[in-house]
Coordinates of C-alpha atoms and ligand atoms in Angstrom, one line a residue:
M148 CA -22.1 15.3 -16.5
K149 CA -19.1 17.1 -15.1
K150 CA -15.7 15.4 -15.8
L151 CA -13.1 14.5 -13.2
Y152 CA -9.5 13.7 -13.9
I153 CA -7.6 12.2 -11.0
E154 CA -4.0 11.0 -10.8
T155 CA -2.8 9.1 -7.8
V156 CA 0.8 8.4 -6.7
G157 CA 2.1 6.6 -3.7
C158 CA 0.9 3.8 -1.4
Q159 CA -2.3 1.8 -1.0
M160 CA -3.5 4.3 1.5
N161 CA -3.6 6.9 -1.3
L162 CA -5.3 4.4 -3.7
L163 CA -8.1 4.0 -1.1
D164 CA -8.3 7.7 -0.4
S165 CA -8.7 8.4 -4.2
E166 CA -11.4 5.7 -4.4
L167 CA -13.3 7.4 -1.7
V168 CA -12.9 10.9 -3.2
V169 CA -14.0 9.6 -6.6
A170 CA -17.1 8.0 -5.0
A171 CA -18.0 11.2 -3.2
L172 CA -17.6 13.3 -6.4
R173 CA -19.6 10.7 -8.5
K174 CA -22.5 11.4 -6.1
E175 CA -22.2 15.0 -7.1
G176 CA -22.6 14.1 -10.8
Y177 CA -19.0 13.7 -11.9
E178 CA -17.7 11.0 -14.3
L179 CA -14.1 10.1 -14.8
T180 CA -12.1 11.2 -17.8
G181 CA -8.5 10.3 -18.8
S182 CA -7.8 13.7 -20.2
T183 CA -6.8 16.8 -18.2
A184 CA -7.8 19.0 -21.2
E185 CA -11.5 18.0 -21.1
A186 CA -11.8 17.7 -17.2
D187 CA -13.8 20.2 -15.3
T188 CA -11.9 19.2 -12.2
V189 CA -8.3 17.9 -12.0
L190 CA -7.1 16.3 -8.8
F191 CA -3.7 15.0 -7.8
N192 CA -3.4 12.7 -4.8
T193 CA 0.2 13.0 -3.8
C194 CA 3.0 11.3 -2.0
S195 CA 6.0 12.8 -0.1
V196 CA 8.0 9.8 0.8
R197 CA 10.6 10.5 -1.8
Q198 CA 11.6 13.7 -3.7
H199 CA 11.0 12.0 -7.0
A200 CA 7.2 11.5 -6.3
E201 CA 6.9 15.3 -5.5
D202 CA 8.9 16.3 -8.6
K203 CA 6.5 14.3 -10.8
I204 CA 3.4 16.2 -9.4
Y205 CA 5.0 19.6 -9.7
S206 CA 5.9 18.9 -13.3
A207 CA 2.3 17.7 -14.0
L208 CA 1.0 20.9 -12.4
G209 CA 3.4 22.9 -14.6
R210 CA 1.9 21.3 -17.6
L211 CA -1.6 22.5 -16.6
K212 CA -0.7 26.2 -16.6
D213 CA -1.8 26.8 -20.2
A214 CA -4.9 24.5 -19.8
K215 CA -6.0 26.6 -16.9
R216 CA -5.5 29.8 -18.9
A217 CA -7.6 28.4 -21.7
M218 CA -10.3 27.1 -19.3
P219 CA -10.2 29.3 -16.2
D220 CA -13.1 27.6 -14.5
K221 CA -11.2 24.3 -14.5
V222 CA -10.7 23.4 -10.8
I223 CA -7.2 22.2 -9.9
G224 CA -6.7 20.5 -6.6
V225 CA -3.7 18.9 -4.8
M226 CA -4.6 16.4 -2.1
G227 CA -2.7 14.0 0.1
C228 CA 0.7 14.0 1.8
M229 CA 2.5 16.6 -0.4
A230 CA -0.5 19.0 0.3
Q231 CA 0.0 18.5 4.0
K232 CA 3.7 18.9 3.8
D233 CA 4.0 21.9 1.3
Q234 CA 0.8 23.7 2.0
Q235 CA 1.1 27.4 0.8
L236 CA 4.3 26.5 -1.1
I237 CA 2.0 24.7 -3.7
F238 CA 0.2 28.0 -4.4
K239 CA 3.5 29.7 -4.7
R240 CA 4.9 27.3 -7.2
A241 CA 1.6 26.9 -9.1
P242 CA -0.5 30.0 -8.5
Y243 CA -3.4 28.6 -10.6
V244 CA -4.0 25.7 -8.1
D245 CA -7.4 26.3 -6.5
I246 CA -7.4 23.8 -3.6
V247 CA -4.8 22.2 -1.4
V248 CA -6.2 19.4 0.9
G249 CA -4.3 17.2 3.4
P250 CA -5.1 13.5 3.8
G251 CA -7.1 14.3 7.0
Q252 CA -9.5 16.6 5.2
L253 CA -10.5 14.6 2.1
H254 CA -14.1 14.4 3.2
Q255 CA -14.3 18.2 2.4
V256 CA -13.2 17.8 -1.2
P257 CA -16.7 17.9 -2.8
Q258 CA -17.6 21.1 -0.9
L259 CA -14.2 22.7 -1.6
V260 CA -14.5 21.9 -5.3
R261 CA -18.0 23.4 -5.3
E262 CA -16.8 26.6 -3.6
A263 CA -13.9 26.9 -5.9
R264 CA -16.2 26.7 -8.9
E265 CA -18.6 29.3 -7.4
K266 CA -15.8 31.7 -6.4
P267 CA -13.0 31.3 -8.9
G268 CA -9.7 32.9 -8.0
E269 CA -10.1 32.2 -4.2
Q270 CA -7.6 29.6 -3.1
R271 CA -8.5 27.2 -0.4
L272 CA -6.1 25.4 2.0
E273 CA -7.4 22.7 4.4
V274 CA -4.7 20.7 6.3
S275 CA -4.2 19.1 9.7
L276 CA -2.1 20.4 12.5
G277 CA 1.6 19.7 12.7
R278 CA 2.9 17.3 15.3
K279 CA 3.8 20.2 17.6
E280 CA 0.9 22.5 16.9
G281 CA -1.4 21.6 19.8
A282 CA -2.5 19.0 22.4
T283 CA -2.2 15.4 21.2
D284 CA -6.0 14.9 21.2
V285 CA -6.5 18.0 19.1
I286 CA -3.8 17.0 16.7
K287 CA -5.3 13.5 16.4
R288 CA -8.7 14.9 15.7
S289 CA -7.3 17.1 13.0
H290 CA -6.1 14.0 11.2
E291 CA -9.6 12.4 10.9
S292 CA -9.6 9.8 8.2
F293 CA -12.0 9.6 5.4
D294 CA -14.0 6.3 5.7
P295 CA -17.5 7.1 4.6
L296 CA -20.0 4.3 3.9
R297 CA -18.5 2.3 1.1
D298 CA -20.1 2.4 -2.3
P299 CA -19.5 -1.0 -4.0
T300 CA -19.8 0.5 -7.5
M301 CA -16.8 2.7 -6.9
R302 CA -14.2 0.0 -6.3
P303 CA -11.8 -1.1 -9.0
T304 CA -13.1 -4.6 -8.6
P305 CA -16.3 -5.5 -6.7
F306 CA -14.7 -8.5 -4.9
Q307 CA -11.6 -6.9 -3.5
A308 CA -11.4 -3.9 -1.1
F309 CA -8.9 -2.1 1.1
V310 CA -10.0 -1.5 4.6
R311 CA -8.2 1.1 6.7
I312 CA -7.6 -0.1 10.2
Q313 CA -5.0 2.5 11.4
I314 CA -3.9 5.9 10.3
G315 CA -0.7 7.8 11.0
C316 CA 2.5 6.5 12.5
D317 CA 4.4 7.1 15.8
K318 CA 7.6 5.2 15.0
F319 CA 9.5 8.3 13.7
C320 CA 12.1 6.5 11.7
T321 CA 14.6 9.3 11.1
Y322 CA 14.4 9.3 7.3
C323 CA 10.6 9.2 7.1
I324 CA 8.1 12.0 6.5
V325 CA 5.0 9.9 7.2
P326 CA 4.6 10.6 10.9
S327 CA 4.5 14.4 10.2
V328 CA 2.2 14.3 7.2
R329 CA -0.1 11.5 8.3
G330 CA -0.1 12.5 12.0
P331 CA -0.2 10.4 15.2
E332 CA -0.9 6.7 15.0
Q333 CA -4.6 6.0 15.6
S334 CA -6.4 2.6 15.4
R335 CA -9.9 2.3 14.2
P336 CA -12.4 0.6 16.6
P337 CA -12.9 -3.1 15.9
S338 CA -16.6 -2.7 15.7
Q339 CA -16.3 -0.3 12.8
I340 CA -13.8 -2.5 11.0
L341 CA -15.9 -5.6 11.4
A342 CA -19.0 -3.7 10.3
E343 CA -17.2 -2.5 7.2
A344 CA -16.0 -6.0 6.4
R345 CA -19.5 -7.4 6.8
Q346 CA -20.9 -4.7 4.6
L347 CA -18.2 -5.3 1.9
V348 CA -18.9 -9.1 1.9
S349 CA -22.6 -8.6 1.6
E350 CA -21.9 -6.6 -1.5
G351 CA -19.9 -9.4 -3.0
C352 CA -16.4 -8.7 -1.7
K353 CA -14.2 -11.8 -1.2
E354 CA -10.9 -10.4 -0.3
I355 CA -10.0 -7.5 2.0
T356 CA -6.6 -5.9 2.5
L357 CA -6.2 -4.2 5.9
L358 CA -4.2 -1.0 5.7
G359 CA -1.9 0.6 8.2
Q360 CA 1.6 2.1 8.2
T361 CA 2.5 -0.5 10.9
V362 CA -0.6 -2.5 10.5
N363 CA 0.3 -5.3 13.0
S364 CA 0.8 -2.7 15.7
W365 CA -3.0 -2.1 15.6
R366 CA -4.6 -2.5 19.0
H367 CA -7.8 -1.0 20.4
T368 CA -9.8 -1.1 23.6
E369 CA -13.5 -1.0 23.1
E370 CA -16.2 -1.4 25.8
G371 CA -13.5 -2.5 28.2
V372 CA -12.2 -5.2 25.9
A373 CA -8.6 -5.0 24.8
W374 CA -8.2 -6.2 21.2
R375 CA -4.8 -7.2 19.7
F376 CA -4.2 -7.4 16.0
S377 CA -4.4 -11.2 16.2
D378 CA -7.9 -10.8 17.8
L379 CA -9.0 -8.6 14.9
L380 CA -7.8 -11.2 12.4
R381 CA -9.8 -13.9 14.3
G382 CA -12.9 -11.6 14.3
L383 CA -12.6 -11.0 10.6
H384 CA -12.0 -14.7 9.9
D385 CA -15.5 -15.3 11.4
V386 CA -17.1 -13.1 8.8
E387 CA -19.0 -15.5 6.7
G388 CA -18.4 -15.3 2.9
L389 CA -15.1 -13.6 3.3
E390 CA -12.4 -15.7 1.5
R391 CA -9.1 -13.9 2.0
I392 CA -7.6 -11.5 4.5
K393 CA -4.4 -9.6 3.6
F394 CA -2.7 -6.8 5.5
V395 CA 0.1 -4.3 4.8
T396 CA 2.6 -3.0 6.0
S397 CA 3.9 -4.9 9.0
Y398 CA 6.5 -3.6 11.5
P399 CA 9.1 -6.2 12.4
K400 CA 9.1 -5.7 16.2
D401 CA 5.3 -6.2 16.4
M402 CA 5.3 -9.6 14.6
T403 CA 4.6 -11.3 17.9
D404 CA 3.8 -15.0 18.4
D405 CA 0.1 -14.4 18.7
V406 CA 0.1 -12.6 15.2
L407 CA 2.0 -15.4 13.5
E408 CA -0.1 -18.0 15.3
A409 CA -3.3 -16.4 14.0
I410 CA -2.0 -16.2 10.4
R411 CA -0.8 -19.8 10.5
D412 CA -4.1 -21.1 12.0
L413 CA -6.6 -19.1 10.1
P414 CA -7.1 -20.5 6.6
K415 CA -8.5 -17.2 5.2
C416 CA -5.3 -15.3 6.1
V417 CA -3.0 -14.9 3.1
K418 CA 0.4 -16.4 3.9
Y419 CA 2.2 -13.3 2.9
L420 CA 4.0 -10.8 5.1
H421 CA 5.4 -7.5 4.0
V422 CA 7.8 -6.7 6.8
P423 CA 10.4 -4.1 5.7
A424 CA 13.9 -4.6 7.2
Q425 CA 15.2 -1.3 5.6
H426 CA 18.8 -2.3 6.2
G427 CA 21.2 -5.1 7.0
S428 CA 23.5 -3.4 9.4
D429 CA 22.9 -2.6 13.0
E430 CA 24.8 0.8 12.8
Q431 CA 22.5 1.9 10.0
L432 CA 19.3 0.6 11.7
L433 CA 20.3 2.7 14.7
R434 CA 20.8 5.8 12.6
M435 CA 17.5 5.1 11.0
K436 CA 16.0 4.6 14.5
R437 CA 14.1 1.5 13.4
G438 CA 13.9 0.1 16.9
Y439 CA 15.4 -3.4 16.3
T440 CA 18.7 -5.1 15.5
I441 CA 19.5 -7.4 12.6
A442 CA 19.6 -10.3 15.0
E443 CA 16.0 -9.5 16.1
Y444 CA 14.8 -9.1 12.5
R445 CA 16.4 -12.5 11.6
E446 CA 14.8 -14.1 14.6
M447 CA 11.4 -12.8 13.5
H448 CA 12.0 -13.9 9.9
D449 CA 13.1 -17.4 11.0
R450 CA 10.2 -17.8 13.4
A451 CA 7.7 -16.9 10.6
K452 CA 9.4 -19.4 8.2
R453 CA 9.6 -22.1 10.9
W454 CA 5.9 -21.8 11.7
M455 CA 4.8 -21.4 8.1
P456 CA 7.3 -23.0 5.7
D457 CA 5.3 -21.7 2.7
V458 CA 4.9 -18.1 3.9
A459 CA 6.1 -15.5 1.4
I460 CA 8.0 -12.6 3.0
T461 CA 8.8 -9.3 1.3
S462 CA 10.8 -6.4 2.4
D463 CA 11.7 -2.7 1.7
F464 CA 15.3 -1.5 1.7
I465 CA 16.9 1.9 1.6
V466 CA 20.3 2.2 0.0
G467 CA 22.7 5.1 0.4
F468 CA 21.3 6.4 3.7
S469 CA 23.5 8.8 5.6
G470 CA 27.0 7.4 6.3
E471 CA 26.3 4.0 4.6
T472 CA 29.7 2.4 4.0
E473 CA 30.4 -0.3 1.3
E474 CA 30.7 -2.8 4.1
Q475 CA 27.3 -1.9 5.6
F476 CA 25.7 -2.1 2.1
Q477 CA 27.2 -5.6 1.8
Q478 CA 25.4 -6.5 5.0
T479 CA 22.2 -5.6 3.3
M480 CA 23.2 -7.9 0.4
D481 CA 24.0 -10.6 3.0
L482 CA 20.6 -10.3 4.6
V483 CA 18.8 -10.5 1.3
R484 CA 20.9 -13.6 0.4
E485 CA 20.1 -15.2 3.7
C486 CA 16.4 -14.4 4.0
R487 CA 15.6 -15.0 0.3
F488 CA 12.7 -12.6 0.2
K489 CA 9.9 -13.2 -2.3
N490 CA 10.5 -9.7 -3.4
S491 CA 12.1 -6.5 -2.1
F492 CA 11.2 -2.9 -2.9
I493 CA 14.5 -1.0 -3.1
F494 CA 14.8 2.8 -2.7
K495 CA 17.7 5.3 -2.9
Y496 CA 17.7 7.4 0.2
S497 CA 15.9 10.7 -0.5
E498 CA 16.4 13.4 2.1
R499 CA 13.0 14.8 3.3
P500 CA 13.0 18.3 4.8
G501 CA 11.5 18.2 8.3
T502 CA 12.7 14.7 9.2
K503 CA 15.3 13.9 11.9
S504 CA 17.8 12.7 9.4
A505 CA 17.5 15.8 7.3
D506 CA 18.1 17.9 10.4
R507 CA 21.0 15.9 11.9
L508 CA 22.5 13.5 9.4
P509 CA 24.3 14.4 6.2
D510 CA 23.0 13.0 2.9
D511 CA 26.6 12.1 2.0
V512 CA 26.4 9.1 -0.3
P513 CA 26.9 10.3 -3.8
D514 CA 24.0 9.6 -6.2
E515 CA 26.1 7.4 -8.5
V516 CA 27.0 5.2 -5.5
K517 CA 23.3 5.1 -4.5
R518 CA 22.4 4.1 -8.0
R519 CA 25.0 1.4 -8.2
R520 CA 24.0 -0.1 -4.9
N521 CA 20.4 0.0 -5.9
N522 CA 21.1 -1.9 -9.1
E523 CA 23.3 -4.4 -7.3
L524 CA 20.7 -5.2 -4.7
L525 CA 17.9 -5.3 -7.3
A526 CA 19.9 -7.8 -9.4
L527 CA 20.5 -10.0 -6.4
Q528 CA 16.8 -9.8 -5.4
N529 CA 15.6 -10.6 -9.0
E530 CA 17.9 -13.7 -9.1
I531 CA 16.3 -14.9 -5.8
S532 CA 12.8 -14.1 -6.9
E533 CA 13.2 -16.0 -10.1
A534 CA 14.7 -19.1 -8.5
D535 CA 12.0 -18.9 -5.8
N536 CA 9.2 -18.8 -8.5
H537 CA 10.8 -21.7 -10.4
R538 CA 10.0 -23.9 -7.4
F539 CA 6.3 -23.7 -8.5
L540 CA 6.9 -25.2 -11.9
G541 CA 4.7 -28.2 -12.4
S542 CA 2.7 -27.5 -9.2
R543 CA -1.0 -26.5 -8.8
V544 CA -2.0 -23.2 -7.1
E545 CA -5.3 -21.7 -6.0
V546 CA -5.7 -18.4 -7.8
L547 CA -8.2 -15.7 -6.9
V548 CA -8.8 -14.2 -10.4
E549 CA -8.4 -10.4 -10.3
G550 CA -9.1 -9.4 -13.9
P551 CA -7.6 -9.1 -17.4
S552 CA -3.8 -9.0 -17.3
K553 CA -2.0 -5.8 -18.2
K554 CA -1.4 -6.8 -21.7
A555 CA -4.6 -8.8 -22.0
A556 CA -5.0 -9.8 -25.7
E557 CA -8.7 -10.4 -25.9
E558 CA -9.8 -12.9 -28.5
G559 CA -13.6 -13.3 -28.5
D560 CA -14.6 -14.6 -25.1
R561 CA -11.0 -15.8 -24.3
L562 CA -8.6 -13.4 -22.7
Q563 CA -5.4 -13.3 -20.6
L564 CA -6.3 -13.1 -16.9
T565 CA -4.3 -12.4 -13.8
G566 CA -4.8 -13.3 -10.2
R567 CA -2.9 -14.2 -7.0
T568 CA -2.1 -17.3 -5.0
M569 CA -2.6 -17.6 -1.3
C570 CA 1.1 -16.5 -0.9
D571 CA 0.5 -13.4 -3.0
R572 CA 2.2 -14.6 -6.2
I573 CA 1.0 -13.2 -9.4
V574 CA -0.3 -15.8 -11.9
V575 CA -1.2 -15.1 -15.5
F576 CA -3.3 -17.6 -17.6
D577 CA -5.8 -17.8 -20.4
G578 CA -9.5 -17.7 -19.4
N579 CA -12.7 -15.9 -19.8
R580 CA -14.5 -13.0 -18.3
R581 CA -16.9 -15.2 -16.3
Q582 CA -13.9 -16.4 -14.2
I583 CA -13.1 -13.0 -12.8
G584 CA -13.7 -13.1 -9.1
Q585 CA -13.6 -16.9 -8.8
T586 CA -10.9 -18.9 -7.0
L587 CA -9.6 -21.5 -9.5
P588 CA -6.9 -24.2 -9.6
V589 CA -4.1 -23.3 -12.0
A590 CA -1.2 -25.5 -13.1
V591 CA 2.0 -23.6 -13.4
Y592 CA 4.2 -24.3 -16.5
D593 CA 6.5 -21.2 -16.6
A594 CA 7.8 -18.6 -14.3
N595 CA 10.0 -15.5 -14.2
A596 CA 11.0 -13.3 -11.3
H597 CA 7.7 -11.6 -10.9
T598 CA 5.1 -13.8 -12.5
L599 CA 3.9 -17.5 -12.7
F600 CA 2.3 -18.6 -16.0
G601 CA -0.2 -21.3 -15.9
A602 CA -3.4 -23.0 -17.2
V603 CA -6.7 -23.5 -15.4
V604 CA -7.1 -27.1 -14.3
T605 CA -10.4 -28.6 -15.4
D606 CA -10.9 -31.8 -13.5
H607 CA -12.9 -34.5 -15.2
V608 CA -15.7 -35.4 -12.8
G609 CA -15.2 -39.1 -12.3
P610 CA -17.5 -41.6 -10.5
E611 CA -15.6 -41.2 -7.1
V612 CA -16.2 -37.5 -7.2
F613 CA -19.9 -38.1 -7.8
S614 CA -20.2 -40.4 -4.9
L615 CA -18.4 -38.0 -2.7
A616 CA -20.6 -35.1 -3.8
G617 CA -23.6 -37.4 -3.2
S618 CA -22.6 -38.2 0.3
V619 CA -22.2 -34.6 1.2
G620 CA -25.2 -33.2 -0.5
Ligands
LIG2000 N1 14.0 7.9 1.1 C1 14.0 6.7 0.5 N2 13.1 5.7 0.8 C2 12.2 6.0 1.8 N3 11.2 5.3 2.3 C3 10.6 6.0 3.3 N4 11.2 7.2 3.4 C4 12.2 7.2 2.5 C5 13.2 8.2 2.1 N5 13.3 9.3 2.8 C6 10.9 3.9 1.9 C7 11.0 2.9 3.0 C8 9.5 2.6 3.2 C9 8.9 2.7 1.8 C10 7.5 2.9 1.8 O1 9.6 3.9 1.4 O2 11.7 1.7 2.5 O3 9.3 1.3 3.8
LIG2001 FE1 7.8 5.7 8.1 FE2 9.0 4.2 10.0 FE3 6.4 4.8 10.3 FE4 7.1 3.2 8.3 S1 7.4 2.8 10.5 S2 5.7 4.9 8.1 S3 9.1 3.9 7.7 S4 8.2 6.2 10.3

């Protein structure tokens, strides 16, 4: 058995890509190892959204220099967004890297690894075309996504799966590298998505998470029929055996009435929306070229809450973007105070070479100011998340059990489990292995900003329940 070490940073798209690469390499006789020293092949699936994510990978590569000298036939590969962005630069900074593969060429990984092993010392670069390097169709084709037939044994859990419905992005927010590294927005045909969902369910999958950079912008015309995202949700809802449908990440402007209506009316749709606002000030949204005003974001948010009072909404925010004044930052604080997001992911602006903001807008907010604003916004969000979670004390929630909790202390058959509610809240409780994959009622007795703590409710089956069951069965 050959040994594979793989490290993944970044978003769910990368997690899915890594899962598929691992599945392909397993077919070639690889098994996973947690140690770079004993691995025959070391792969990094990388992210370029912020400088920090790239720095981490370059230092991990730096640490491999001696290992490669000690074991020259160890194949070292860099995949994903940083591979697409930096290309030859990776070989320059780490000359012992064997392969550099963009997110559109991941299907070639097994072959590239094989070739690298057969001809050591020859470096291989496989990436897609840049956004200006050809006709749109040719560029699109060069960003082919990697969605081979799924292998159920390769998923982290057999009852949950990511399903890619869209690749790339055409929104071109000025700070963002994604449109250049993941290429033009392309929606997968509904027939493929539905077939994949059916296959996953037939293998025991209960929950699917649809992935796209602006997932709710998905639309596709197939055999003369124009499908909207809401139509896809309805199509998936009809897949028998599927219990939960989630999707990330949503784009505020495309949260149209038909989408909200579908989520509200379809019981399998998780009542959770990740709709990044990015900022609370109109001037900053304009500089970011987000394509909406704060009034429009608020209107979308209020509409979602009005239609589904229990919906959980989360957001992303960037602090310290070019020209951000204290007053503008306070407008972000105001938006968070007003919308009371279930959670927010907060990032300090990181200038990305090749983006519009790097070309045209100065990165002029000092790092200590970015850090302070980050902490201030985080403290406010944590306060809100905690108060919001406290509303659940004493209530009963339906939890899809995902597996042992991070610090699961196993005692015999009992262990600490974790799962999620229909509004995507994490719940931790004591249980046993058999409950993994089941949907259980849990009574909540404690809560902090990020977690609800509870106990499984075991109803005593009384005479009424028996008669009810009798009348049904
Ligand atoms: N700097 C900081 N954060 C960024 N994001 C995207 N690009 C940058 C950048 N250059 C954030 C956005 C996005 C999330 C995935 O990462 O908030 O929603
Ligand atoms: Fe980046 Fe904007 Fe596209 Fe999101 S919508 S991936 S932030 S360009």
